[in-house]
Amino acid sequence: MKKVQITETVLRDANQSLMATRLPYADYEAILPEMDKAGYYSVECWGGATFDSCLRYLNEDPWERLRGIRKHMPNTRLQMLLRGQNLLGYKHYHDDVVEKFVELSIKNGIDIIRIFDALNDFRNLGTALDATMKYATPKTIASGCISYTQSPVHTVEKYIEMCKELKKMGFKTICLKDMAGTMSPYEAENLIKGIKDAVGDMPLILHTHCTTGMAYMTVTKAIESGVDVIDCATSCFSNGTSQPATETMFYALQQYGIETGLNEDVINKVNDYFKPIKQKYIDSGRINPKSMATDAQALVYKVPGGMLSNMIANLTDMHAMDKFEAALEEIPVVRKDLGYPPLVTPLSQMVGNQAVTNVLLGERYKQISKEVKNYFRGEYGIAPAPVSQELQDKILGEGGKPIDCRIEDAKRTGEEFKAAKEALGDLARSEEDVMSYICFPDQAMKFFEARKAKEENICKYTIEEA
Ligand code: CO
């Protein structure tokens, strides 16, 4: 029987997409043992914004959260998302820091590390991949992930080349990450058939979002075309800007005679558990009804929904909404000059803001943002296509060349970890603490200080009581 497995995203991407990653561990700890019996391919539970949100808003130690999930789900593969050399943020970290982060992630319970780069500059995946292989347990899987986008240079052939490259590098699986939900069923069919022909022996995973309303059609076509795993969210946390619903896909696939390996009773129990939690956050306003709706605007304008709302907010602030159409027309121009980067954070903001600036000032690149300058300096990696020579000369000077970010990363190895350890002093209790500080210094420091103060209070209280 044909088999297609399902990754459950409620703890990470659904949580991030629908409620800005504010779901505390305490809300879902009780359902973890049940989830462990569901038969998911994996549970995506960590990485990206979960880490930041734990420290910044939830007063939780992200590592402790991971250990908790591991303890209650001993049998399910736990999965995280890692932005290659950027780890969880937007700057490049040194190679030794990336290696240490991966080592600790595996040690604390992660089985699958899905590694991507915003520009698909795969050199930025190398260190994380090597570290994953170095610290691998028999359950560890390094998954190479492609940021999916549409542009004149992002052809099926180009994606097939990328997959071949990921295979050559040593990844065990490949994931197509359609973060904007703009992959159509037609595109999914062509892509997945092409990729399966080229690297058929490698499991292929599709990650998409329901944002534009196409996801169910797209994953269905993807399954018909040979995809092995799809990302879904328990139904009360599905749809809108989140993933397609787990139970719905289970039901539909069953009728096709496709085995998912899921236990129907368990996945229904999981959804029953999360229903009142969802309601609680709708009532509190944390879940915005807008994030639960379908918005096909991204298909009309060919830019992700988040980027559109960001532009509308900026233009409204500047009382310049009359320039909206002009700014939209400027986006493809800026994107071409930048060598067609995928419109994913931070590139989407970079391209959007520069387009708005160009239009507002009535002259192209009269003012160039710091981020765009850094991009041309090579700090993010290599663009998918050649950048505008004219703009590069303007930023780097005639004949100026961008730096090689990988050489820069390697050069400074060793400094970052040491500096963080010194800055923390006795506030750090573990290597995990040091890593939290390196990733999110201000939030981690605040968290550690609060932790220390709390312990001192408890200690004082106990002595007085005694
Ligand atoms: Co996503």
CSV table of C-alpha atoms and ligand atoms in Angstrom, one decimal:
chain,number,residue,atom,x,y,z
A,1,MET,CA,0.0,0.0,0.0
A,2,LYS,CA,1.2,3.5,-0.9
A,3,LYS,CA,2.4,5.4,2.2
A,4,VAL,CA,2.4,9.1,2.9
A,5,GLN,CA,3.3,10.3,6.4
A,6,ILE,CA,2.3,13.4,8.3
A,7,THR,CA,4.4,15.8,10.4
A,8,GLU,CA,2.3,17.5,13.1
A,9,THR,CA,3.1,21.2,13.4
A,10,VAL,CA,0.8,22.4,16.2
A,11,LEU,CA,3.7,22.9,18.6
A,12,ARG,CA,5.8,25.0,16.3
A,13,ASP,CA,4.5,26.4,12.9
A,14,ALA,CA,0.8,26.4,13.6
A,15,ASN,CA,1.5,28.0,17.0
A,16,GLN,CA,3.8,30.5,15.2
A,17,SER,CA,1.5,31.2,12.3
A,18,LEU,CA,-1.8,31.6,14.2
A,19,MET,CA,-0.7,33.0,17.6
A,20,ALA,CA,2.7,34.5,17.2
A,21,THR,CA,4.3,31.5,19.0
A,22,ARG,CA,2.8,32.4,22.4
A,23,LEU,CA,1.6,28.9,23.3
A,24,PRO,CA,3.2,28.1,26.7
A,25,TYR,CA,4.5,24.6,27.4
A,26,ALA,CA,2.1,24.2,30.4
A,27,ASP,CA,-0.8,24.4,28.0
A,28,TYR,CA,0.1,21.3,26.1
A,29,GLU,CA,2.3,19.2,28.4
A,30,ALA,CA,-0.7,17.0,29.4
A,31,ILE,CA,-1.4,15.9,25.8
A,32,LEU,CA,2.1,14.9,24.9
A,33,PRO,CA,1.9,11.3,26.0
A,34,GLU,CA,-1.2,10.9,23.9
A,35,MET,CA,0.5,12.6,20.9
A,36,ASP,CA,3.3,10.1,21.3
A,37,LYS,CA,0.9,7.4,20.2
A,38,ALA,CA,-0.5,9.1,17.1
A,39,GLY,CA,2.0,7.7,14.6
A,40,TYR,CA,3.2,10.9,13.1
A,41,TYR,CA,6.2,11.0,10.9
A,42,SER,CA,7.5,13.6,13.3
A,43,VAL,CA,6.3,16.4,15.6
A,44,GLU,CA,7.8,19.8,14.8
A,45,CYS,CA,8.2,21.5,18.1
A,46,TRP,CA,11.2,23.7,18.3
A,47,GLY,CA,13.4,26.3,16.6
A,48,GLY,CA,12.7,29.5,14.8
A,49,ALA,CA,10.4,31.8,16.9
A,50,THR,CA,9.7,29.2,19.6
A,51,PHE,CA,13.1,29.8,21.1
A,52,ASP,CA,12.8,33.6,21.1
A,53,SER,CA,9.3,33.6,22.3
A,54,CYS,CA,10.1,31.3,25.3
A,55,LEU,CA,12.7,33.8,26.6
A,56,ARG,CA,11.0,37.0,25.5
A,57,TYR,CA,7.4,36.5,26.4
A,58,LEU,CA,6.8,33.2,28.2
A,59,ASN,CA,9.6,33.2,30.8
A,60,GLU,CA,10.5,29.7,29.8
A,61,ASP,CA,13.8,28.1,29.2
A,62,PRO,CA,13.6,26.8,25.6
A,63,TRP,CA,16.0,23.9,26.4
A,64,GLU,CA,13.9,22.8,29.4
A,65,ARG,CA,10.8,22.9,27.1
A,66,LEU,CA,12.6,20.6,24.7
A,67,ARG,CA,13.6,18.2,27.4
A,68,GLY,CA,10.0,18.2,28.7
A,69,ILE,CA,8.6,17.3,25.3
A,70,ARG,CA,11.3,14.6,24.9
A,71,LYS,CA,10.4,13.1,28.2
A,72,HIS,CA,6.7,12.8,27.4
A,73,MET,CA,7.2,11.8,23.8
A,74,PRO,CA,10.0,9.1,23.9
A,75,ASN,CA,8.8,7.4,20.7
A,76,THR,CA,8.1,10.2,18.3
A,77,ARG,CA,10.7,11.9,16.2
A,78,LEU,CA,11.0,15.5,17.4
A,79,GLN,CA,11.8,18.0,14.7
A,80,MET,CA,13.3,21.5,14.7
A,81,LEU,CA,13.8,24.2,12.0
A,82,LEU,CA,17.2,25.7,11.8
A,83,ARG,CA,18.3,28.7,9.6
A,84,GLY,CA,21.7,27.2,8.7
A,85,GLN,CA,24.5,29.5,9.6
A,86,ASN,CA,22.0,32.0,11.1
A,87,LEU,CA,20.8,29.3,13.6
A,88,LEU,CA,17.5,30.9,14.8
A,89,GLY,CA,18.2,34.5,13.9
A,90,TYR,CA,19.3,36.7,11.0
A,91,LYS,CA,23.0,37.1,11.5
A,92,HIS,CA,25.8,34.6,10.7
A,93,TYR,CA,27.2,32.8,13.7
A,94,HIS,CA,30.7,31.4,13.9
A,95,ASP,CA,31.2,27.8,12.9
A,96,ASP,CA,32.0,26.6,16.4
A,97,VAL,CA,28.8,28.2,17.7
A,98,VAL,CA,26.7,26.5,15.0
A,99,GLU,CA,28.3,23.2,15.8
A,100,LYS,CA,27.7,23.5,19.5
A,101,PHE,CA,24.1,24.5,19.0
A,102,VAL,CA,23.5,21.4,16.9
A,103,GLU,CA,25.3,19.2,19.4
A,104,LEU,CA,23.1,20.5,22.3
A,105,SER,CA,19.9,20.3,20.2
A,106,ILE,CA,20.5,16.6,19.6
A,107,LYS,CA,21.6,16.1,23.2
A,108,ASN,CA,18.4,17.7,24.5
A,109,GLY,CA,16.1,15.6,22.4
A,110,ILE,CA,15.9,16.7,18.7
A,111,ASP,CA,15.8,13.9,16.1
A,112,ILE,CA,15.2,15.8,12.8
A,113,ILE,CA,17.0,19.0,12.0
A,114,ARG,CA,15.5,20.7,9.0
A,115,ILE,CA,18.1,23.1,7.8
A,116,PHE,CA,17.5,26.0,5.4
A,117,ASP,CA,18.9,29.3,4.1
A,118,ALA,CA,16.9,32.3,3.1
A,119,LEU,CA,18.8,32.6,-0.2
A,120,ASN,CA,19.3,28.9,-0.8
A,121,ASP,CA,23.0,29.5,-0.6
A,122,PHE,CA,23.8,26.0,0.5
A,123,ARG,CA,27.2,26.8,1.7
A,124,ASN,CA,25.3,28.2,4.7
A,125,LEU,CA,24.0,24.7,5.5
A,126,GLY,CA,27.3,23.0,5.5
A,127,THR,CA,28.4,23.6,9.1
A,128,ALA,CA,25.1,22.6,10.5
A,129,LEU,CA,24.9,19.5,8.4
A,130,ASP,CA,28.4,18.4,9.4
A,131,ALA,CA,27.6,18.9,13.0
A,132,THR,CA,24.4,16.9,12.7
A,133,MET,CA,26.3,14.0,11.2
A,134,LYS,CA,29.0,14.3,13.8
A,135,TYR,CA,26.6,14.2,16.8
A,136,ALA,CA,24.0,12.0,15.2
A,137,THR,CA,22.2,9.2,17.1
A,138,PRO,CA,20.6,6.3,15.1
A,139,LYS,CA,17.4,8.4,15.1
A,140,THR,CA,18.9,11.6,13.8
A,141,ILE,CA,18.0,12.9,10.4
A,142,ALA,CA,19.5,15.9,8.6
A,143,SER,CA,16.9,17.3,6.3
A,144,GLY,CA,18.0,19.7,3.6
A,145,CYS,CA,15.4,22.4,3.0
A,146,ILE,CA,14.7,24.6,0.0
A,147,SER,CA,13.1,28.0,0.4
A,148,TYR,CA,10.5,27.9,-2.4
A,149,THR,CA,9.8,31.0,-4.4
A,150,GLN,CA,8.7,32.0,-7.9
A,151,SER,CA,10.8,34.2,-10.2
A,152,PRO,CA,12.1,34.0,-13.8
A,153,VAL,CA,15.3,32.2,-12.5
A,154,HIS,CA,13.5,29.7,-10.2
A,155,THR,CA,12.6,27.1,-12.8
A,156,VAL,CA,11.9,23.4,-12.2
A,157,GLU,CA,15.4,22.7,-13.6
A,158,LYS,CA,16.9,25.0,-11.0
A,159,TYR,CA,15.0,23.3,-8.1
A,160,ILE,CA,16.1,19.9,-9.4
A,161,GLU,CA,19.7,21.1,-9.4
A,162,MET,CA,19.3,22.2,-5.8
A,163,CYS,CA,17.9,18.8,-4.8
A,164,LYS,CA,20.9,17.0,-6.4
A,165,GLU,CA,23.2,19.3,-4.6
A,166,LEU,CA,21.5,18.6,-1.2
A,167,LYS,CA,21.8,14.9,-1.9
A,168,LYS,CA,25.5,15.2,-2.8
A,169,MET,CA,26.1,17.2,0.4
A,170,GLY,CA,24.8,14.2,2.5
A,171,PHE,CA,21.3,15.2,3.6
A,172,LYS,CA,18.9,12.2,4.2
A,173,THR,CA,15.7,13.9,3.2
A,174,ILE,CA,14.7,17.0,1.2
A,175,CYS,CA,12.0,19.5,2.2
A,176,LEU,CA,10.3,22.0,-0.1
A,177,LYS,CA,9.4,24.9,2.1
A,178,ASP,CA,6.6,27.1,0.6
A,179,MET,CA,6.4,29.6,3.4
A,180,ALA,CA,4.1,32.0,1.6
A,181,GLY,CA,1.6,29.3,0.5
A,182,THR,CA,2.0,30.4,-3.1
A,183,MET,CA,2.9,27.0,-4.7
A,184,SER,CA,0.0,26.1,-7.0
A,185,PRO,CA,-1.2,22.5,-7.6
A,186,TYR,CA,0.2,22.7,-11.1
A,187,GLU,CA,3.6,23.9,-9.9
A,188,ALA,CA,3.7,21.2,-7.2
A,189,GLU,CA,3.0,18.5,-9.8
A,190,ASN,CA,5.8,19.6,-12.1
A,191,LEU,CA,8.3,20.2,-9.4
A,192,ILE,CA,7.7,17.0,-7.5
A,193,LYS,CA,7.6,14.8,-10.6
A,194,GLY,CA,10.9,16.4,-11.7
A,195,ILE,CA,12.6,16.0,-8.3
A,196,LYS,CA,11.4,12.5,-7.8
A,197,ASP,CA,12.8,11.5,-11.3
A,198,ALA,CA,16.1,13.1,-10.3
A,199,VAL,CA,16.6,12.0,-6.7
A,200,GLY,CA,13.8,9.5,-6.3
A,201,ASP,CA,15.4,7.5,-3.5
A,202,MET,CA,15.4,10.4,-1.1
A,203,PRO,CA,12.3,11.0,0.9
A,204,LEU,CA,10.7,14.3,-0.2
A,205,ILE,CA,8.7,16.5,2.2
A,206,LEU,CA,6.3,19.3,1.3
A,207,HIS,CA,5.8,22.2,3.8
A,208,THR,CA,3.2,24.7,2.7
A,209,HIS,CA,0.6,27.1,4.3
A,210,CYS,CA,-3.1,27.6,3.7
A,211,THR,CA,-2.7,31.4,3.5
A,212,THR,CA,-3.8,31.7,-0.2
A,213,GLY,CA,-6.3,28.8,-0.1
A,214,MET,CA,-4.4,26.5,-2.4
A,215,ALA,CA,-2.7,24.2,0.2
A,216,TYR,CA,-5.2,21.2,0.1
A,217,MET,CA,-5.1,21.1,-3.7
A,218,THR,CA,-1.3,21.6,-3.7
A,219,VAL,CA,-0.6,18.7,-1.2
A,220,THR,CA,-3.1,16.5,-3.0
A,221,LYS,CA,-1.3,17.0,-6.3
A,222,ALA,CA,2.0,16.6,-4.5
A,223,ILE,CA,0.9,13.2,-3.1
A,224,GLU,CA,-0.3,12.1,-6.6
A,225,SER,CA,3.2,13.1,-7.9
A,226,GLY,CA,5.1,11.1,-5.3
A,227,VAL,CA,5.8,13.3,-2.2
A,228,ASP,CA,6.5,11.2,0.9
A,229,VAL,CA,5.7,13.4,3.8
A,230,ILE,CA,3.4,16.4,4.2
A,231,ASP,CA,3.2,18.9,7.1
A,232,CYS,CA,-0.2,19.3,8.7
A,233,ALA,CA,-1.7,20.8,11.9
A,234,THR,CA,-4.3,19.3,14.2
A,235,SER,CA,-7.6,20.7,12.7
A,236,CYS,CA,-8.4,23.3,15.3
A,237,PHE,CA,-5.0,24.8,14.7
A,238,SER,CA,-5.1,24.4,10.9
A,239,ASN,CA,-6.0,26.5,7.9
A,240,GLY,CA,-5.6,30.3,7.6
A,241,THR,CA,-1.9,31.1,7.8
A,242,SER,CA,-1.3,27.6,9.2
A,243,GLN,CA,-1.0,24.1,7.6
A,244,PRO,CA,-3.8,21.9,6.2
A,245,ALA,CA,-5.6,19.8,8.8
A,246,THR,CA,-4.2,16.5,10.0
A,247,GLU,CA,-7.5,14.7,10.4
A,248,THR,CA,-8.9,15.9,7.1
A,249,MET,CA,-5.9,14.7,5.2
A,250,PHE,CA,-6.0,11.4,7.1
A,251,TYR,CA,-9.6,10.9,6.0
A,252,ALA,CA,-9.1,11.9,2.4
A,253,LEU,CA,-5.9,9.8,2.0
A,254,GLN,CA,-7.6,6.7,3.5
A,255,GLN,CA,-10.1,6.8,0.7
A,256,TYR,CA,-7.3,6.8,-1.9
A,257,GLY,CA,-6.0,3.7,-0.2
A,258,ILE,CA,-2.9,5.7,1.1
A,259,GLU,CA,-1.6,4.6,4.4
A,260,THR,CA,-0.6,7.4,6.8
A,261,GLY,CA,0.3,5.3,9.8
A,262,LEU,CA,-1.9,7.6,12.0
A,263,ASN,CA,-4.2,6.3,14.7
A,264,GLU,CA,-7.6,7.9,14.1
A,265,ASP,CA,-8.7,7.9,17.8
A,266,VAL,CA,-5.5,9.5,18.9
A,267,ILE,CA,-5.5,12.3,16.4
A,268,ASN,CA,-9.1,13.1,17.3
A,269,LYS,CA,-8.2,13.2,21.0
A,270,VAL,CA,-5.3,15.5,20.2
A,271,ASN,CA,-7.7,17.9,18.4
A,272,ASP,CA,-10.3,17.7,21.3
A,273,TYR,CA,-7.5,18.6,23.7
A,274,PHE,CA,-6.4,21.7,21.7
A,275,LYS,CA,-10.0,23.0,21.0
A,276,PRO,CA,-10.5,24.8,24.3
A,277,ILE,CA,-6.9,26.1,24.2
A,278,LYS,CA,-7.6,27.7,20.8
A,279,GLN,CA,-10.8,29.2,22.2
A,280,LYS,CA,-9.0,30.7,25.1
A,281,TYR,CA,-6.6,32.5,22.8
A,282,ILE,CA,-9.4,33.7,20.5
A,283,ASP,CA,-11.2,35.1,23.5
A,284,SER,CA,-8.1,36.8,24.7
A,285,GLY,CA,-7.4,38.3,21.3
A,286,ARG,CA,-4.1,36.5,20.9
A,287,ILE,CA,-5.5,34.7,17.8
A,288,ASN,CA,-6.5,37.3,15.3
A,289,PRO,CA,-9.4,36.2,13.1
A,290,LYS,CA,-7.5,37.5,10.1
A,291,SER,CA,-4.9,34.8,10.5
A,292,MET,CA,-7.6,32.2,10.3
A,293,ALA,CA,-9.0,33.4,7.0
A,294,THR,CA,-8.0,32.8,3.4
A,295,ASP,CA,-6.3,35.7,1.6
A,296,ALA,CA,-5.6,35.3,-2.1
A,297,GLN,CA,-4.0,38.7,-2.4
A,298,ALA,CA,-0.6,37.2,-2.4
A,299,LEU,CA,-1.4,35.4,-5.7
A,300,VAL,CA,-2.5,38.6,-7.3
A,301,TYR,CA,0.5,40.6,-6.3
A,302,LYS,CA,3.0,37.8,-6.3
A,303,VAL,CA,4.3,38.7,-2.9
A,304,PRO,CA,3.7,36.9,0.5
A,305,GLY,CA,0.8,38.1,2.6
A,306,GLY,CA,3.0,39.2,5.5
A,307,MET,CA,5.0,41.4,3.2
A,308,LEU,CA,1.9,43.1,1.9
A,309,SER,CA,0.5,43.8,5.3
A,310,ASN,CA,3.9,45.2,6.4
A,311,MET,CA,4.0,47.5,3.3
A,312,ILE,CA,0.4,48.7,4.0
A,313,ALA,CA,1.3,49.4,7.6
A,314,ASN,CA,4.4,51.4,6.6
A,315,LEU,CA,2.6,53.4,3.9
A,316,THR,CA,-0.4,54.1,6.3
A,317,ASP,CA,2.0,55.4,8.9
A,318,MET,CA,3.6,57.7,6.4
A,319,HIS,CA,0.1,58.8,5.1
A,320,ALA,CA,1.2,57.6,1.6
A,321,MET,CA,-1.3,54.8,0.8
A,322,ASP,CA,-1.8,56.6,-2.5
A,323,LYS,CA,1.6,55.2,-3.5
A,324,PHE,CA,0.6,51.6,-2.8
A,325,GLU,CA,0.1,50.6,-6.4
A,326,ALA,CA,3.4,52.3,-7.4
A,327,ALA,CA,5.3,50.5,-4.6
A,328,LEU,CA,3.8,47.2,-5.7
A,329,GLU,CA,5.1,47.8,-9.2
A,330,GLU,CA,8.5,48.7,-7.8
A,331,ILE,CA,8.9,45.3,-6.0
A,332,PRO,CA,9.8,43.2,-9.1
A,333,VAL,CA,12.3,45.9,-10.1
A,334,VAL,CA,14.1,45.9,-6.7
A,335,ARG,CA,13.9,42.1,-6.5
A,336,LYS,CA,15.5,41.7,-10.0
A,337,ASP,CA,18.3,44.2,-9.0
A,338,LEU,CA,18.9,42.0,-5.9
A,339,GLY,CA,19.2,38.8,-8.0
A,340,TYR,CA,15.7,37.4,-7.3
A,341,PRO,CA,16.0,36.5,-3.6
A,342,PRO,CA,13.2,34.3,-2.2
A,343,LEU,CA,10.7,36.7,-0.5
A,344,VAL,CA,11.1,35.3,3.0
A,345,THR,CA,12.2,37.1,6.2
A,346,PRO,CA,14.5,39.1,6.2
A,347,LEU,CA,14.6,39.5,2.4
A,348,SER,CA,10.9,40.2,2.1
A,349,GLN,CA,11.2,43.2,4.4
A,350,MET,CA,14.4,44.3,2.7
A,351,VAL,CA,12.9,44.3,-0.8
A,352,GLY,CA,9.5,45.8,0.4
A,353,ASN,CA,11.1,48.6,2.3
A,354,GLN,CA,13.5,49.6,-0.5
A,355,ALA,CA,10.6,49.5,-3.0
A,356,VAL,CA,8.6,51.9,-0.8
A,357,THR,CA,11.6,54.2,-0.3
A,358,ASN,CA,12.3,54.3,-4.1
A,359,VAL,CA,8.7,55.3,-4.7
A,360,LEU,CA,8.4,57.8,-1.9
A,361,LEU,CA,11.6,59.6,-2.9
A,362,GLY,CA,10.6,59.6,-6.5
A,363,GLU,CA,14.1,58.3,-7.5
A,364,ARG,CA,15.4,54.8,-7.5
A,365,TYR,CA,18.1,54.1,-4.8
A,366,LYS,CA,18.4,57.8,-3.8
A,367,GLN,CA,18.5,56.3,-0.4
A,368,ILE,CA,19.6,52.7,0.2
A,369,SER,CA,18.8,50.9,3.4
A,370,LYS,CA,21.6,49.5,5.7
A,371,GLU,CA,20.2,46.0,5.1
A,372,VAL,CA,20.4,46.3,1.3
A,373,LYS,CA,23.9,47.6,1.6
A,374,ASN,CA,24.9,44.6,3.8
A,375,TYR,CA,23.2,42.3,1.3
A,376,PHE,CA,25.4,43.6,-1.5
A,377,ARG,CA,28.5,43.4,0.7
A,378,GLY,CA,27.8,39.7,0.7
A,379,GLU,CA,26.8,39.3,4.4
A,380,TYR,CA,23.8,37.1,3.6
A,381,GLY,CA,25.5,34.9,1.0
A,382,ILE,CA,25.2,34.6,-2.7
A,383,ALA,CA,22.1,35.8,-4.5
A,384,PRO,CA,20.2,33.3,-6.7
A,385,ALA,CA,21.0,35.3,-9.8
A,386,PRO,CA,23.5,38.0,-10.7
A,387,VAL,CA,22.7,41.3,-8.9
A,388,SER,CA,22.6,44.7,-10.7
A,389,GLN,CA,26.1,45.7,-11.5
A,390,GLU,CA,25.2,49.3,-11.5
A,391,LEU,CA,23.7,49.1,-8.0
A,392,GLN,CA,26.6,47.0,-6.8
A,393,ASP,CA,29.1,49.7,-8.0
A,394,LYS,CA,27.0,52.4,-6.3
A,395,ILE,CA,27.2,50.5,-3.0
A,396,LEU,CA,30.7,49.0,-3.1
A,397,GLY,CA,32.4,51.5,-5.3
A,398,GLU,CA,33.5,51.0,-8.8
A,399,GLY,CA,34.9,47.4,-9.2
A,400,GLY,CA,34.2,46.6,-5.5
A,401,LYS,CA,33.7,43.0,-4.7
A,402,PRO,CA,31.4,41.4,-2.0
A,403,ILE,CA,33.0,39.5,0.9
A,404,ASP,CA,32.8,35.8,1.2
A,405,CYS,CA,30.6,35.3,4.3
A,406,ARG,CA,31.8,31.7,4.7
A,407,ILE,CA,35.5,32.8,5.0
A,408,GLU,CA,34.4,35.5,7.5
A,409,ASP,CA,32.5,32.9,9.6
A,410,ALA,CA,35.4,30.6,9.8
A,411,LYS,CA,37.9,33.4,10.6
A,412,ARG,CA,36.3,34.5,13.8
A,413,THR,CA,35.7,31.0,15.2
A,414,GLY,CA,36.2,30.6,18.9
A,415,GLU,CA,35.5,34.2,20.0
A,416,GLU,CA,31.7,34.3,20.3
A,417,PHE,CA,31.3,31.4,22.8
A,418,LYS,CA,34.1,32.7,25.1
A,419,ALA,CA,32.7,36.3,25.1
A,420,ALA,CA,29.2,35.1,25.9
A,421,LYS,CA,30.5,32.9,28.8
A,422,GLU,CA,32.4,35.9,30.2
A,423,ALA,CA,29.4,38.2,29.9
A,424,LEU,CA,27.2,35.8,31.7
A,425,GLY,CA,29.5,34.9,34.6
A,426,ASP,CA,27.6,32.9,37.2
A,427,LEU,CA,24.3,33.6,35.6
A,428,ALA,CA,25.0,30.8,33.2
A,429,ARG,CA,24.4,27.3,34.6
A,430,SER,CA,25.1,25.3,31.4
A,431,GLU,CA,26.3,25.4,27.9
A,432,GLU,CA,22.7,25.6,26.9
A,433,ASP,CA,22.4,28.9,28.8
A,434,VAL,CA,25.4,30.3,27.0
A,435,MET,CA,23.8,29.3,23.7
A,436,SER,CA,20.5,31.1,24.6
A,437,TYR,CA,22.5,34.2,25.3
A,438,ILE,CA,24.4,34.0,22.0
A,439,CYS,CA,21.1,33.7,20.1
A,440,PHE,CA,19.1,36.3,22.0
A,441,PRO,CA,21.4,38.2,24.4
A,442,ASP,CA,18.9,40.8,25.8
A,443,GLN,CA,16.1,38.3,26.3
A,444,ALA,CA,18.3,35.6,27.7
A,445,MET,CA,20.0,38.0,30.2
A,446,LYS,CA,16.6,39.2,31.4
A,447,PHE,CA,15.5,35.6,31.8
A,448,PHE,CA,18.6,34.6,33.8
A,449,GLU,CA,18.4,37.6,36.1
A,450,ALA,CA,14.7,36.8,36.8
A,451,ARG,CA,15.6,33.2,37.4
A,452,LYS,CA,18.3,34.1,39.9
A,453,ALA,CA,16.1,36.7,41.7
A,454,LYS,CA,13.3,34.1,42.0
A,455,GLU,CA,15.6,31.5,43.5
A,456,GLU,CA,17.0,34.1,46.0
A,457,ASN,CA,13.5,35.0,47.1
A,458,ILE,CA,12.5,31.3,47.5
A,459,CYS,CA,15.7,30.8,49.5
A,460,LYS,CA,15.0,33.8,51.8
A,461,TYR,CA,11.4,32.7,52.2
A,462,THR,CA,12.4,29.2,53.2
A,463,ILE,CA,14.9,30.5,55.8
A,464,GLU,CA,12.3,32.9,57.4
A,465,GLU,CA,9.8,30.1,57.5
A,466,ALA,CA,12.2,27.7,59.2
B,1,CO,CO,6.1,27.4,7.7
